[in-house]
Coordinates of C-alpha atoms in Angstrom, one line a residue:
X1 CA 18.1 -11.4 5.3
X2 CA 20.6 -14.2 4.8
X3 CA 19.9 -17.1 2.5
X4 CA 19.3 -19.4 5.5
X5 CA 16.8 -17.1 7.2
X6 CA 13.1 -17.9 7.0
X7 CA 10.5 -15.9 5.2
X8 CA 9.1 -13.0 7.2
X9 CA 5.7 -13.5 8.7
X10 CA 3.2 -11.2 7.0
X11 CA 1.2 -8.9 9.2
X12 CA -1.0 -5.8 8.9
X13 CA -0.4 -3.6 11.9
X14 CA -1.3 0.0 11.2
X15 CA -3.3 2.1 8.7
X16 CA -2.3 5.7 8.6
X17 CA -4.8 8.2 7.4
X18 CA -3.8 11.6 6.1
X19 CA -6.0 14.3 7.7
X20 CA -6.6 18.0 7.1
X21 CA -7.3 18.9 10.7
X22 CA -5.6 16.8 13.4
X23 CA -7.6 18.3 16.2
X24 CA -11.0 17.6 14.5
X25 CA -10.0 14.1 13.4
X26 CA -8.6 13.2 16.8
X27 CA -11.9 14.4 18.4
X28 CA -13.9 12.4 15.8
X29 CA -12.1 9.1 16.4
X30 CA -12.3 9.6 20.2
X31 CA -16.0 10.2 19.9
X32 CA -16.4 6.9 17.9
X33 CA -14.9 5.3 21.0
X34 CA -11.5 4.2 19.7
X35 CA -8.9 4.3 22.6
X36 CA -6.1 6.8 21.9
X37 CA -2.7 5.6 22.8
X38 CA 0.8 7.3 23.0
X39 CA -0.8 10.6 23.8
X40 CA 2.7 12.1 24.3
X41 CA 2.8 12.7 20.6
X42 CA 0.2 15.5 21.0
X43 CA -1.2 16.4 17.6
X44 CA 1.9 15.5 15.6
X45 CA 0.5 12.0 15.1
X46 CA -2.3 10.2 16.9
X47 CA -2.7 6.4 17.4
X48 CA -5.9 4.6 18.1
X49 CA -6.3 1.0 19.3
X50 CA -8.8 -0.8 17.1
X51 CA -8.6 -4.3 18.7
X52 CA -5.8 -5.9 16.8
X53 CA -4.5 -3.1 14.5
X54 CA -4.0 0.6 14.9
X55 CA -5.4 3.6 13.1
X56 CA -2.8 6.4 13.0
X57 CA -3.7 10.0 12.0
X58 CA -1.0 12.2 10.4
X59 CA -1.2 15.6 8.7
X60 CA -2.1 15.0 5.0
X61 CA 0.8 16.9 3.5
X62 CA 3.4 15.4 5.8
X63 CA 2.1 11.9 5.1
X64 CA 2.3 12.5 1.3
X65 CA 5.8 13.9 1.7
X66 CA 6.9 10.9 3.8
X67 CA 5.7 8.6 1.0
X68 CA 7.3 10.9 -1.6
X69 CA 4.0 11.5 -3.3
X70 CA 2.4 14.9 -4.2
X71 CA -0.2 16.1 -1.7
X72 CA -2.0 18.2 -4.3
X73 CA -4.5 17.9 -5.8
X74 CA -6.2 16.5 -2.8
X75 CA -8.8 14.1 -4.1
X76 CA -12.5 14.5 -3.1
X77 CA -13.3 11.3 -4.9
X78 CA -12.9 7.6 -4.2
X79 CA -9.3 6.8 -3.3
X80 CA -9.4 3.1 -4.0
X81 CA -9.7 1.9 -0.4
X82 CA -12.3 1.7 2.4
X83 CA -12.1 0.9 6.1
X84 CA -14.6 -1.5 7.6
X85 CA -16.4 -1.9 10.9
X86 CA -17.8 -5.4 10.9
X87 CA -20.9 -6.0 13.0
X88 CA -22.7 -9.0 14.5
X89 CA -26.2 -8.1 13.3
X90 CA -28.3 -5.9 11.1
X91 CA -29.4 -3.9 14.1
X92 CA -25.8 -3.2 15.1
X93 CA -25.1 -1.9 11.6
X94 CA -27.9 0.6 11.9
X95 CA -26.8 1.6 15.4
X96 CA -23.2 2.1 14.3
X97 CA -24.2 4.2 11.3
X98 CA -26.5 6.4 13.4
X99 CA -23.8 6.7 16.1
X100 CA -21.0 7.7 13.6
X101 CA -23.3 10.3 12.0
X102 CA -24.0 11.7 15.5
X103 CA -20.3 12.0 16.0
X104 CA -19.9 14.1 12.9
X105 CA -19.5 11.5 10.1
X106 CA -21.0 12.2 6.7
X107 CA -23.5 9.7 5.5
X108 CA -22.3 8.2 2.2
X109 CA -24.7 5.3 1.6
X110 CA -27.7 4.2 3.6
X111 CA -27.7 0.7 5.0
X112 CA -29.2 -1.9 2.6
X113 CA -29.3 -5.6 1.9
X114 CA -26.4 -6.7 -0.2
X115 CA -26.4 -9.1 -3.1
X116 CA -24.1 -11.5 -1.2
X117 CA -26.6 -11.8 1.7
X118 CA -25.2 -9.2 4.0
X119 CA -26.2 -5.7 5.2
X120 CA -24.1 -2.7 4.7
X121 CA -23.9 1.1 4.7
X122 CA -21.1 3.7 4.5
X123 CA -20.1 6.9 6.3
X124 CA -17.2 9.3 5.7
X125 CA -14.8 10.6 8.4
X126 CA -13.9 14.3 8.6
X127 CA -11.6 13.9 5.5
X128 CA -14.2 11.6 3.8
X129 CA -12.2 8.4 4.2
X130 CA -15.0 5.9 3.6
X131 CA -16.0 3.4 6.3
X132 CA -18.2 0.5 5.5
X133 CA -20.4 -0.7 8.4
X134 CA -21.3 -4.3 7.6
X135 CA -22.6 -7.6 8.7
X136 CA -21.5 -10.3 6.3
X137 CA -22.4 -14.0 6.2
X138 CA -19.5 -16.3 7.3
X139 CA -17.7 -13.5 9.1
X140 CA -17.9 -13.7 12.8
X141 CA -17.2 -10.8 15.1
X142 CA -15.8 -12.1 18.4
X143 CA -16.0 -10.8 21.9
X144 CA -12.3 -9.7 21.3
X145 CA -13.6 -7.2 18.6
X146 CA -11.7 -9.1 15.9
X147 CA -13.2 -10.8 12.9
X148 CA -12.9 -14.5 12.6
X149 CA -12.8 -16.0 9.1
X150 CA -13.5 -19.6 8.2
X151 CA -10.6 -21.5 6.6

Protein backbone atom coordinates (compact mmCIF):
# COMPACT_ATOMS: atom_id res chain seq x y z
CA UNK A 1 0.00 0.00 0.00
CA UNK A 2 1.22 3.48 -0.76
CA UNK A 3 1.52 6.13 1.92
CA UNK A 4 -1.54 7.90 0.50
CA UNK A 5 -3.81 4.88 0.42
CA UNK A 6 -6.41 4.42 3.08
CA UNK A 7 -6.44 1.81 5.77
CA UNK A 8 -7.99 -1.48 4.64
CA UNK A 9 -11.50 -2.23 5.83
CA UNK A 10 -11.41 -5.15 8.29
CA UNK A 11 -13.64 -8.06 7.44
CA UNK A 12 -14.11 -11.63 8.54
CA UNK A 13 -15.11 -13.74 5.58
CA UNK A 14 -14.24 -17.42 6.03
CA UNK A 15 -13.40 -19.87 8.79
CA UNK A 16 -11.65 -22.97 7.51
CA UNK A 17 -11.92 -26.12 9.61
CA UNK A 18 -9.37 -28.89 9.31
CA UNK A 19 -11.24 -32.19 9.08
CA UNK A 20 -10.24 -35.86 9.20
CA UNK A 21 -12.86 -37.19 6.77
CA UNK A 22 -14.04 -34.78 4.06
CA UNK A 23 -16.96 -36.98 2.99
CA UNK A 24 -18.32 -37.35 6.54
CA UNK A 25 -17.84 -33.66 7.38
CA UNK A 26 -19.49 -32.50 4.15
CA UNK A 27 -22.46 -34.77 4.88
CA UNK A 28 -22.69 -33.42 8.45
CA UNK A 29 -22.72 -29.74 7.44
CA UNK A 30 -25.22 -30.45 4.65
CA UNK A 31 -27.43 -32.28 7.17
CA UNK A 32 -27.31 -29.20 9.43
CA UNK A 33 -28.78 -27.29 6.50
CA UNK A 34 -25.85 -25.12 5.43
CA UNK A 35 -25.93 -24.51 1.67
CA UNK A 36 -22.89 -25.94 -0.08
CA UNK A 37 -21.43 -23.68 -2.76
CA UNK A 38 -18.74 -24.17 -5.43
CA UNK A 39 -19.40 -27.91 -5.63
CA UNK A 40 -16.93 -28.16 -8.53
CA UNK A 41 -14.20 -28.49 -5.88
CA UNK A 42 -15.50 -31.99 -5.06
CA UNK A 43 -13.98 -33.20 -1.80
CA UNK A 44 -10.73 -31.24 -2.18
CA UNK A 45 -12.32 -28.34 -0.29
CA UNK A 46 -15.95 -27.63 0.59
CA UNK A 47 -17.58 -24.23 1.08
CA UNK A 48 -20.82 -23.56 2.96
CA UNK A 49 -22.81 -20.33 3.02
CA UNK A 50 -23.64 -19.35 6.58
CA UNK A 51 -25.50 -16.13 5.87
CA UNK A 52 -22.69 -13.59 5.79
CA UNK A 53 -19.54 -15.63 6.20
CA UNK A 54 -18.42 -18.98 4.88
CA UNK A 55 -17.36 -22.23 6.53
CA UNK A 56 -14.74 -24.05 4.50
CA UNK A 57 -13.74 -27.67 5.14
CA UNK A 58 -10.22 -28.76 4.19
CA UNK A 59 -8.23 -31.91 5.01
CA UNK A 60 -6.59 -31.45 8.41
CA UNK A 61 -3.03 -32.32 7.35
CA UNK A 62 -3.18 -30.14 4.23
CA UNK A 63 -4.54 -27.16 6.18
CA UNK A 64 -1.77 -27.52 8.76
CA UNK A 65 0.80 -27.70 5.96
CA UNK A 66 -0.65 -24.63 4.25
CA UNK A 67 -0.30 -22.70 7.52
CA UNK A 68 3.21 -24.18 8.02
CA UNK A 69 2.18 -25.83 11.29
CA UNK A 70 2.64 -29.46 12.34
CA UNK A 71 -0.47 -31.60 11.94
CA UNK A 72 0.57 -33.98 14.75
CA UNK A 73 -0.22 -34.47 17.48
CA UNK A 74 -3.84 -33.83 16.56
CA UNK A 75 -5.48 -32.34 19.66
CA UNK A 76 -8.51 -33.99 21.18
CA UNK A 77 -8.76 -31.15 23.68
CA UNK A 78 -9.98 -27.57 23.51
CA UNK A 79 -8.25 -25.66 20.71
CA UNK A 80 -8.91 -22.13 21.96
CA UNK A 81 -11.86 -21.29 19.72
CA UNK A 82 -15.53 -22.08 19.29
CA UNK A 83 -18.11 -21.51 16.59
CA UNK A 84 -21.51 -20.07 17.51
CA UNK A 85 -25.06 -20.54 16.31
CA UNK A 86 -27.00 -17.65 17.81
CA UNK A 87 -30.72 -18.18 18.31
CA UNK A 88 -33.75 -16.01 18.98
CA UNK A 89 -35.20 -18.00 21.89
CA UNK A 90 -34.53 -20.64 24.54
CA UNK A 91 -36.77 -23.02 22.61
CA UNK A 92 -34.72 -22.51 19.45
CA UNK A 93 -31.50 -23.35 21.36
CA UNK A 94 -33.03 -26.65 22.50
CA UNK A 95 -34.32 -27.39 18.98
CA UNK A 96 -30.94 -26.67 17.35
CA UNK A 97 -29.02 -28.80 19.87
CA UNK A 98 -31.41 -31.72 19.39
CA UNK A 99 -31.25 -31.31 15.62
CA UNK A 100 -27.42 -31.16 15.53
CA UNK A 101 -27.20 -34.32 17.63
CA UNK A 102 -29.69 -36.06 15.31
CA UNK A 103 -27.33 -35.14 12.43
CA UNK A 104 -24.39 -36.85 14.16
CA UNK A 105 -23.00 -34.13 16.42
CA UNK A 106 -21.56 -35.07 19.80
CA UNK A 107 -23.23 -33.46 22.79
CA UNK A 108 -20.58 -31.51 24.71
CA UNK A 109 -22.61 -29.50 27.26
CA UNK A 110 -26.36 -29.51 27.84
CA UNK A 111 -28.26 -26.27 27.42
CA UNK A 112 -28.41 -24.23 30.63
CA UNK A 113 -29.07 -20.73 31.92
CA UNK A 114 -25.89 -18.65 31.84
CA UNK A 115 -24.61 -16.22 34.44
CA UNK A 116 -25.05 -13.33 31.97
CA UNK A 117 -28.77 -14.02 31.47
CA UNK A 118 -28.55 -16.13 28.34
CA UNK A 119 -29.13 -19.78 27.56
CA UNK A 120 -26.44 -21.93 25.98
CA UNK A 121 -25.27 -25.45 25.20
CA UNK A 122 -22.52 -27.03 23.07
CA UNK A 123 -22.13 -29.74 20.45
CA UNK A 124 -19.07 -31.02 18.60
CA UNK A 125 -18.89 -31.62 14.85
CA UNK A 126 -17.31 -34.85 13.47
CA UNK A 127 -13.81 -33.54 14.34
CA UNK A 128 -15.05 -32.17 17.68
CA UNK A 129 -14.86 -28.52 16.64
CA UNK A 130 -17.06 -27.04 19.39
CA UNK A 131 -20.22 -25.16 18.50
CA UNK A 132 -22.05 -23.04 21.07
CA UNK A 133 -25.80 -22.77 20.49
CA UNK A 134 -26.91 -19.67 22.36
CA UNK A 135 -29.49 -16.97 22.92
CA UNK A 136 -27.87 -13.94 24.53
CA UNK A 137 -29.39 -10.74 25.86
CA UNK A 138 -28.76 -7.75 23.59
CA UNK A 139 -27.91 -9.86 20.54
CA UNK A 140 -30.68 -9.92 17.97
CA UNK A 141 -30.83 -12.56 15.25
CA UNK A 142 -32.45 -11.00 12.19
CA UNK A 143 -34.51 -12.55 9.43
CA UNK A 144 -31.30 -12.29 7.37
CA UNK A 145 -29.74 -14.96 9.69
CA UNK A 146 -27.14 -12.41 10.82
CA UNK A 147 -26.69 -11.16 14.34
CA UNK A 148 -27.21 -7.50 15.03
CA UNK A 149 -25.25 -5.96 17.88
CA UNK A 150 -26.10 -2.69 19.60
CA UNK A 151 -23.56 0.14 19.34
